[in-house]
Structures are given as C-alpha cells and as structure tokens.
Amino acid sequence: DAKTTQPNSMESNEEEPVHLPCNHSTISGTDYIHWYRQLPSQGPEYVIHGLTSNVNNRMASLAIAEDRKSSTLILHRATLRDAAVYYCILRVGATNKLIFGTGTLLAVQP
Amino acid sequence: DTGVSQNPRHKITKRGQNVTFRCDPISEHNRLYWYRQTLGQGPEFLTYFQNEAQLEKSRLLSDRFSAERPKGSFSTLEIQRTEQGDSAMYLCASSSAWTGLSETQYFGPGTRLLVL
C-alpha cells in the first residue's frame, strides 16, 4: 500500500497560517494526493486533493512539490474549529479504498 | 440533511452477541465503503460495494463479519459472536464512481461499538 509520512502533531495560533507537510516518496504517476480531516467524535471529512498542480478551494490550498514526493496542506487562517487530525492519503490508481495513516493532530491555540 | 447516516450511533453489547449496523449513503452514490477505527489510529478499510456487488474485502474482515447491500442503496454490517477486540468505531462512506481517480468519499458519523 502506498505510504505517506506526516508529523504526529503540530500547533498553531488562531488566525495564523498553518502548513501541514506530507512525504510520499513512493508516489507513482497516476496517484492522487488526498487530504481528509477528522474532528473529534466525527467521521473523516474531505479537504482537498490534487495530482500535479497546486489546488485551492474554500477550505485550504494544496501545494505539491515538482517531483511530487511531498506536499503541503495550507490553512490560510487557522480557527479553533480547524483543530483536528489531518490525514494525507495517496489514492492509488488500482484501488478505491483510502489507506489512512495516523495523521497529524493539529492543535489551535486562541 | 442529505449526508451519510449511520444507525445506531452507539452500541454496547456483551461478548458473544451478534450486532448489526446500518448505513444509508448519499442517495445518488453508487459506491459504499466500510471502515473500522480504533482509538488513536486512522480508519482501516474493511470492504466496499459498487451498487449491490461487494468488490473488495480486507483481510481484517474475518468470517464473523458480513456486509450486504441488497438493493444497491443502504448497507448493513453484521458482526457475529462479538469479541472485545471488535470494540471500535465503524465508519461508512459513500462516493460516486463516475468521478474516476479524483473520487471523494463522504463519511458518516460512525457507530461506536463497545463489547463488554
């Protein structure tokens, strides 16, 4: 299974940008990079995904390295409601399942 | 609310009993997934359906586990002869197959199972 590596935890201050890194050195050409987050006592929630180019949506931005071996999820202004576990996942072309790691626990301080 | 729903939200049972969980996906979604999550871990894939066909099962899904999606709409996950190690959050997700490799899965709130 395609593997990603993320820091176990990160801290941020409210209203400051947060950059959540992910390494995926074994990525292949057709693998999509997906990010989900899980708030306490809830199911995971889709955040953003990309293949090669940087992506923006209303929740976040995704910056993908030129060699695609790493990516960064950017929350432009963290709020207390962004405190969650953030999962970086490779969607491998041959399978539909999501392979979750342990993710990054983001704490947001007021 | 047109999201994924799961029932019950919580279930406490005694070891050896059978339990059944239900998942109602987003109505136009033809794919349905089951995952299991234990404390401090990310969700682990159990199985998935496309319409009524069960297309993949994890090795985690022992003989005591069975999942069905009889009419390609709602799904049930049954655990027979529950064991304490089955205590976990059981998550259901749905998606549309028509979006290809950029497919997004939408998760329900989960059913938390505690086996005493």
Short mmCIF file of C-alpha atoms in Angstrom, two decimals:
data_model
loop_
_atom_site.label_atom_id
_atom_site.label_comp_id
_atom_site.label_asym_id
_atom_site.label_seq_id
_atom_site.Cartn_x
_atom_site.Cartn_y
_atom_site.Cartn_z
CA ASP A 1 0.00 0.00 0.00
CA ALA A 2 1.18 3.49 -0.87
CA LYS A 3 2.67 5.14 2.20
CA THR A 4 2.71 8.70 3.47
CA THR A 5 4.67 10.20 6.35
CA GLN A 6 3.34 13.06 8.48
CA PRO A 7 4.40 14.65 11.76
CA ASN A 8 2.43 13.28 14.70
CA SER A 9 1.35 16.69 15.92
CA MET A 10 1.58 20.41 15.23
CA GLU A 11 0.47 23.58 16.96
CA SER A 12 -0.77 26.82 15.57
CA ASN A 13 -2.17 30.08 16.82
CA GLU A 14 -5.61 31.21 15.84
CA GLU A 15 -5.79 33.35 12.68
CA GLU A 16 -2.28 32.39 11.61
CA PRO A 17 -1.46 30.24 8.57
CA VAL A 18 -0.70 26.56 9.09
CA HIS A 19 1.45 24.43 6.82
CA LEU A 20 0.94 20.69 7.27
CA PRO A 21 3.65 18.64 5.49
CA CYS A 22 3.38 15.17 3.98
CA ASN A 23 6.06 12.99 2.41
CA HIS A 24 5.10 10.41 -0.19
CA SER A 25 8.34 9.38 -1.84
CA THR A 26 6.85 6.20 -3.37
CA ILE A 27 4.16 8.07 -5.31
CA SER A 28 3.64 6.98 -8.89
CA GLY A 29 2.39 8.91 -11.87
CA THR A 30 -1.34 8.25 -11.52
CA ASP A 31 -1.63 8.52 -7.73
CA TYR A 32 -3.77 11.37 -6.47
CA ILE A 33 -2.90 13.11 -3.19
CA HIS A 34 -5.95 13.46 -0.97
CA TRP A 35 -6.31 15.21 2.35
CA TYR A 36 -9.04 14.44 4.85
CA ARG A 37 -9.50 15.70 8.36
CA GLN A 38 -11.31 14.27 11.34
CA LEU A 39 -12.76 16.47 14.02
CA PRO A 40 -13.28 14.97 17.47
CA SER A 41 -16.11 12.41 17.57
CA GLN A 42 -16.87 12.76 13.86
CA GLY A 43 -16.19 10.82 10.69
CA PRO A 44 -13.41 12.00 8.36
CA GLU A 45 -14.17 14.96 6.13
CA TYR A 46 -12.73 15.60 2.68
CA VAL A 47 -10.50 18.66 2.50
CA ILE A 48 -8.76 18.78 -0.88
CA HIS A 49 -7.00 16.66 -3.47
CA GLY A 50 -4.56 17.13 -6.34
CA LEU A 51 -2.43 15.32 -8.90
CA THR A 52 0.37 17.60 -10.09
CA SER A 53 -0.67 21.24 -9.90
CA ASN A 54 -1.33 23.28 -6.78
CA VAL A 55 -5.00 23.41 -5.84
CA ASN A 56 -7.17 25.86 -3.94
CA ASN A 57 -10.65 25.53 -2.53
CA ARG A 58 -12.70 27.26 0.12
CA MET A 59 -11.18 25.18 2.90
CA ALA A 60 -7.49 25.06 2.07
CA SER A 61 -4.71 25.07 -0.50
CA LEU A 62 -2.58 22.14 -1.56
CA ALA A 63 0.98 22.75 -2.67
CA ILE A 64 2.57 19.80 -4.49
CA ALA A 65 6.33 19.58 -4.96
CA GLU A 66 7.60 19.46 -8.50
CA ASP A 67 8.83 15.86 -8.08
CA ARG A 68 5.51 15.00 -6.33
CA LYS A 69 7.34 13.30 -3.49
CA SER A 70 5.92 15.71 -0.94
CA SER A 71 3.00 18.05 -0.49
CA THR A 72 1.80 20.67 1.97
CA LEU A 73 -1.72 21.42 3.10
CA ILE A 74 -2.11 25.11 3.83
CA LEU A 75 -4.81 26.52 6.07
CA HIS A 76 -4.61 30.23 5.44
CA ARG A 77 -6.09 31.39 8.74
CA ALA A 78 -6.49 28.73 11.38
CA THR A 79 -9.57 28.84 13.57
CA LEU A 80 -10.38 26.86 16.69
CA ARG A 81 -12.71 24.74 14.54
CA ASP A 82 -9.74 23.59 12.46
CA ALA A 83 -8.38 21.59 15.40
CA ALA A 84 -8.48 18.05 14.07
CA VAL A 85 -6.42 15.11 12.84
CA TYR A 86 -5.32 15.74 9.25
CA TYR A 87 -4.67 12.73 7.03
CA CYS A 88 -2.59 12.78 3.87
CA ILE A 89 -3.57 9.85 1.63
CA LEU A 90 -2.42 8.55 -1.72
CA ARG A 91 -5.22 7.34 -3.95
CA VAL A 92 -3.54 4.53 -5.81
CA GLY A 93 -4.93 4.06 -9.28
CA ALA A 94 -5.79 0.38 -8.98
CA THR A 95 -7.83 0.62 -5.81
CA ASN A 96 -10.73 2.62 -4.49
CA LYS A 97 -10.03 2.30 -0.79
CA LEU A 98 -8.41 5.03 1.26
CA ILE A 99 -5.32 3.98 3.22
CA PHE A 100 -5.14 6.19 6.30
CA GLY A 101 -2.00 6.63 8.38
CA THR A 102 -2.07 8.08 11.88
CA GLY A 103 -2.24 11.65 10.57
CA THR A 104 -1.17 14.94 12.14
CA LEU A 105 -3.03 16.17 15.19
CA LEU A 106 -3.36 19.93 14.80
CA ALA A 107 -3.89 21.97 17.94
CA VAL A 108 -5.02 25.59 17.53
CA GLN A 109 -4.36 27.97 20.39
CA PRO A 110 -6.57 31.04 20.91
CA ASP B 1 -29.75 16.55 5.66
CA THR B 2 -28.58 14.56 2.64
CA GLY B 3 -25.31 13.27 4.09
CA VAL B 4 -24.36 9.70 5.01
CA SER B 5 -26.27 8.43 8.03
CA GLN B 6 -25.45 5.53 10.32
CA ASN B 7 -27.52 3.77 12.93
CA PRO B 8 -27.21 3.20 15.74
CA ARG B 9 -24.67 5.81 16.78
CA HIS B 10 -23.67 3.79 19.83
CA LYS B 11 -23.96 0.12 20.66
CA ILE B 12 -22.97 -1.71 23.84
CA THR B 13 -23.14 -5.47 23.73
CA LYS B 14 -21.88 -8.48 25.62
CA ARG B 15 -19.20 -10.72 24.23
CA GLY B 16 -20.69 -13.45 22.08
CA GLN B 17 -23.73 -11.48 20.95
CA ASN B 18 -24.44 -10.53 17.34
CA VAL B 19 -24.74 -6.91 16.28
CA THR B 20 -25.88 -5.25 13.07
CA PHE B 21 -25.17 -1.72 11.89
CA ARG B 22 -26.88 0.17 9.11
CA CYS B 23 -25.53 2.76 6.70
CA ASP B 24 -27.61 4.96 4.41
CA PRO B 25 -25.38 6.57 1.77
CA ILE B 26 -25.92 9.77 -0.15
CA SER B 27 -28.74 8.87 -2.49
CA GLU B 28 -27.04 9.24 -5.86
CA HIS B 29 -23.81 7.50 -4.78
CA ASN B 30 -23.21 4.02 -6.17
CA ARG B 31 -20.14 3.15 -4.07
CA LEU B 32 -20.30 2.37 -0.37
CA TYR B 33 -17.39 1.67 1.96
CA TRP B 34 -16.99 0.33 5.48
CA TYR B 35 -14.01 1.24 7.67
CA ARG B 36 -13.08 0.48 11.27
CA GLN B 37 -11.24 2.88 13.56
CA THR B 38 -9.68 2.08 16.92
CA LEU B 39 -8.52 4.67 19.40
CA GLY B 40 -5.53 6.69 18.24
CA GLN B 41 -5.44 5.09 14.80
CA GLY B 42 -6.63 6.15 11.39
CA PRO B 43 -9.59 4.34 9.84
CA GLU B 44 -8.86 0.92 8.32
CA PHE B 45 -10.63 -0.27 5.19
CA LEU B 46 -12.95 -3.26 5.62
CA THR B 47 -14.94 -3.64 2.41
CA TYR B 48 -16.63 -1.80 -0.41
CA PHE B 49 -19.61 -2.16 -2.73
CA GLN B 50 -20.33 -0.83 -6.14
CA ASN B 51 -24.11 -0.91 -6.41
CA GLU B 52 -25.05 -4.26 -4.83
CA ALA B 53 -21.78 -6.04 -5.69
CA GLN B 54 -19.17 -6.44 -2.95
CA LEU B 55 -15.97 -5.84 -4.89
CA GLU B 56 -13.26 -5.91 -2.25
CA LYS B 57 -12.85 -7.27 1.26
CA SER B 58 -9.95 -6.65 3.61
CA ARG B 59 -8.14 -9.45 5.38
CA LEU B 60 -9.37 -7.68 8.53
CA LEU B 61 -12.87 -8.88 7.70
CA SER B 62 -12.95 -12.24 9.43
CA ASP B 63 -15.62 -14.90 8.92
CA ARG B 64 -17.59 -13.35 11.76
CA PHE B 65 -18.13 -10.19 9.73
CA SER B 66 -20.57 -9.94 6.87
CA ALA B 67 -21.72 -6.95 4.89
CA GLU B 68 -24.58 -6.62 2.46
CA ARG B 69 -26.05 -4.03 0.17
CA PRO B 70 -29.04 -5.89 -1.22
CA LYS B 71 -30.61 -3.26 -3.46
CA GLY B 72 -27.62 -1.06 -4.03
CA SER B 73 -28.88 1.52 -1.56
CA PHE B 74 -28.41 1.06 2.20
CA SER B 75 -25.89 -1.40 3.61
CA THR B 76 -25.67 -3.49 6.76
CA LEU B 77 -22.59 -4.73 8.57
CA GLU B 78 -23.12 -7.67 10.90
CA ILE B 79 -20.67 -8.98 13.45
CA GLN B 80 -21.42 -12.42 14.83
CA ARG B 81 -20.14 -13.71 18.16
CA THR B 82 -18.62 -10.37 19.08
CA GLU B 83 -15.27 -10.24 20.85
CA GLN B 84 -13.78 -7.47 22.97
CA GLY B 85 -11.31 -6.76 20.17
CA ASP B 86 -14.23 -5.75 17.95
CA SER B 87 -14.73 -2.62 20.07
CA ALA B 88 -14.15 0.27 17.69
CA MET B 89 -15.82 2.98 15.65
CA TYR B 90 -17.35 1.59 12.46
CA LEU B 91 -17.46 4.19 9.70
CA CYS B 92 -19.40 4.14 6.48
CA ALA B 93 -18.59 6.27 3.45
CA SER B 94 -20.13 6.70 0.02
CA SER B 95 -18.96 8.07 -3.28
CA SER B 96 -19.79 8.28 -6.94
CA ALA B 97 -17.90 6.02 -9.32
CA TRP B 98 -18.30 8.50 -12.14
CA THR B 99 -15.61 10.86 -10.82
CA GLY B 100 -12.75 8.46 -11.50
CA LEU B 101 -9.47 8.69 -9.63
CA SER B 102 -10.35 12.04 -8.08
CA GLU B 103 -13.30 10.39 -6.33
CA THR B 104 -14.18 11.87 -2.94
CA GLN B 105 -15.58 9.74 -0.16
CA TYR B 106 -18.17 11.21 2.17
CA PHE B 107 -18.20 9.72 5.64
CA GLY B 108 -20.99 9.19 8.10
CA PRO B 109 -20.67 9.93 11.83
CA GLY B 110 -19.89 6.31 12.66
CA THR B 111 -21.26 3.68 15.02
CA ARG B 112 -19.26 3.26 18.19
CA LEU B 113 -19.29 -0.35 19.39
CA LEU B 114 -18.30 -1.41 22.88
CA VAL B 115 -18.09 -5.13 23.59
CA LEU B 116 -18.11 -5.98 27.30
#
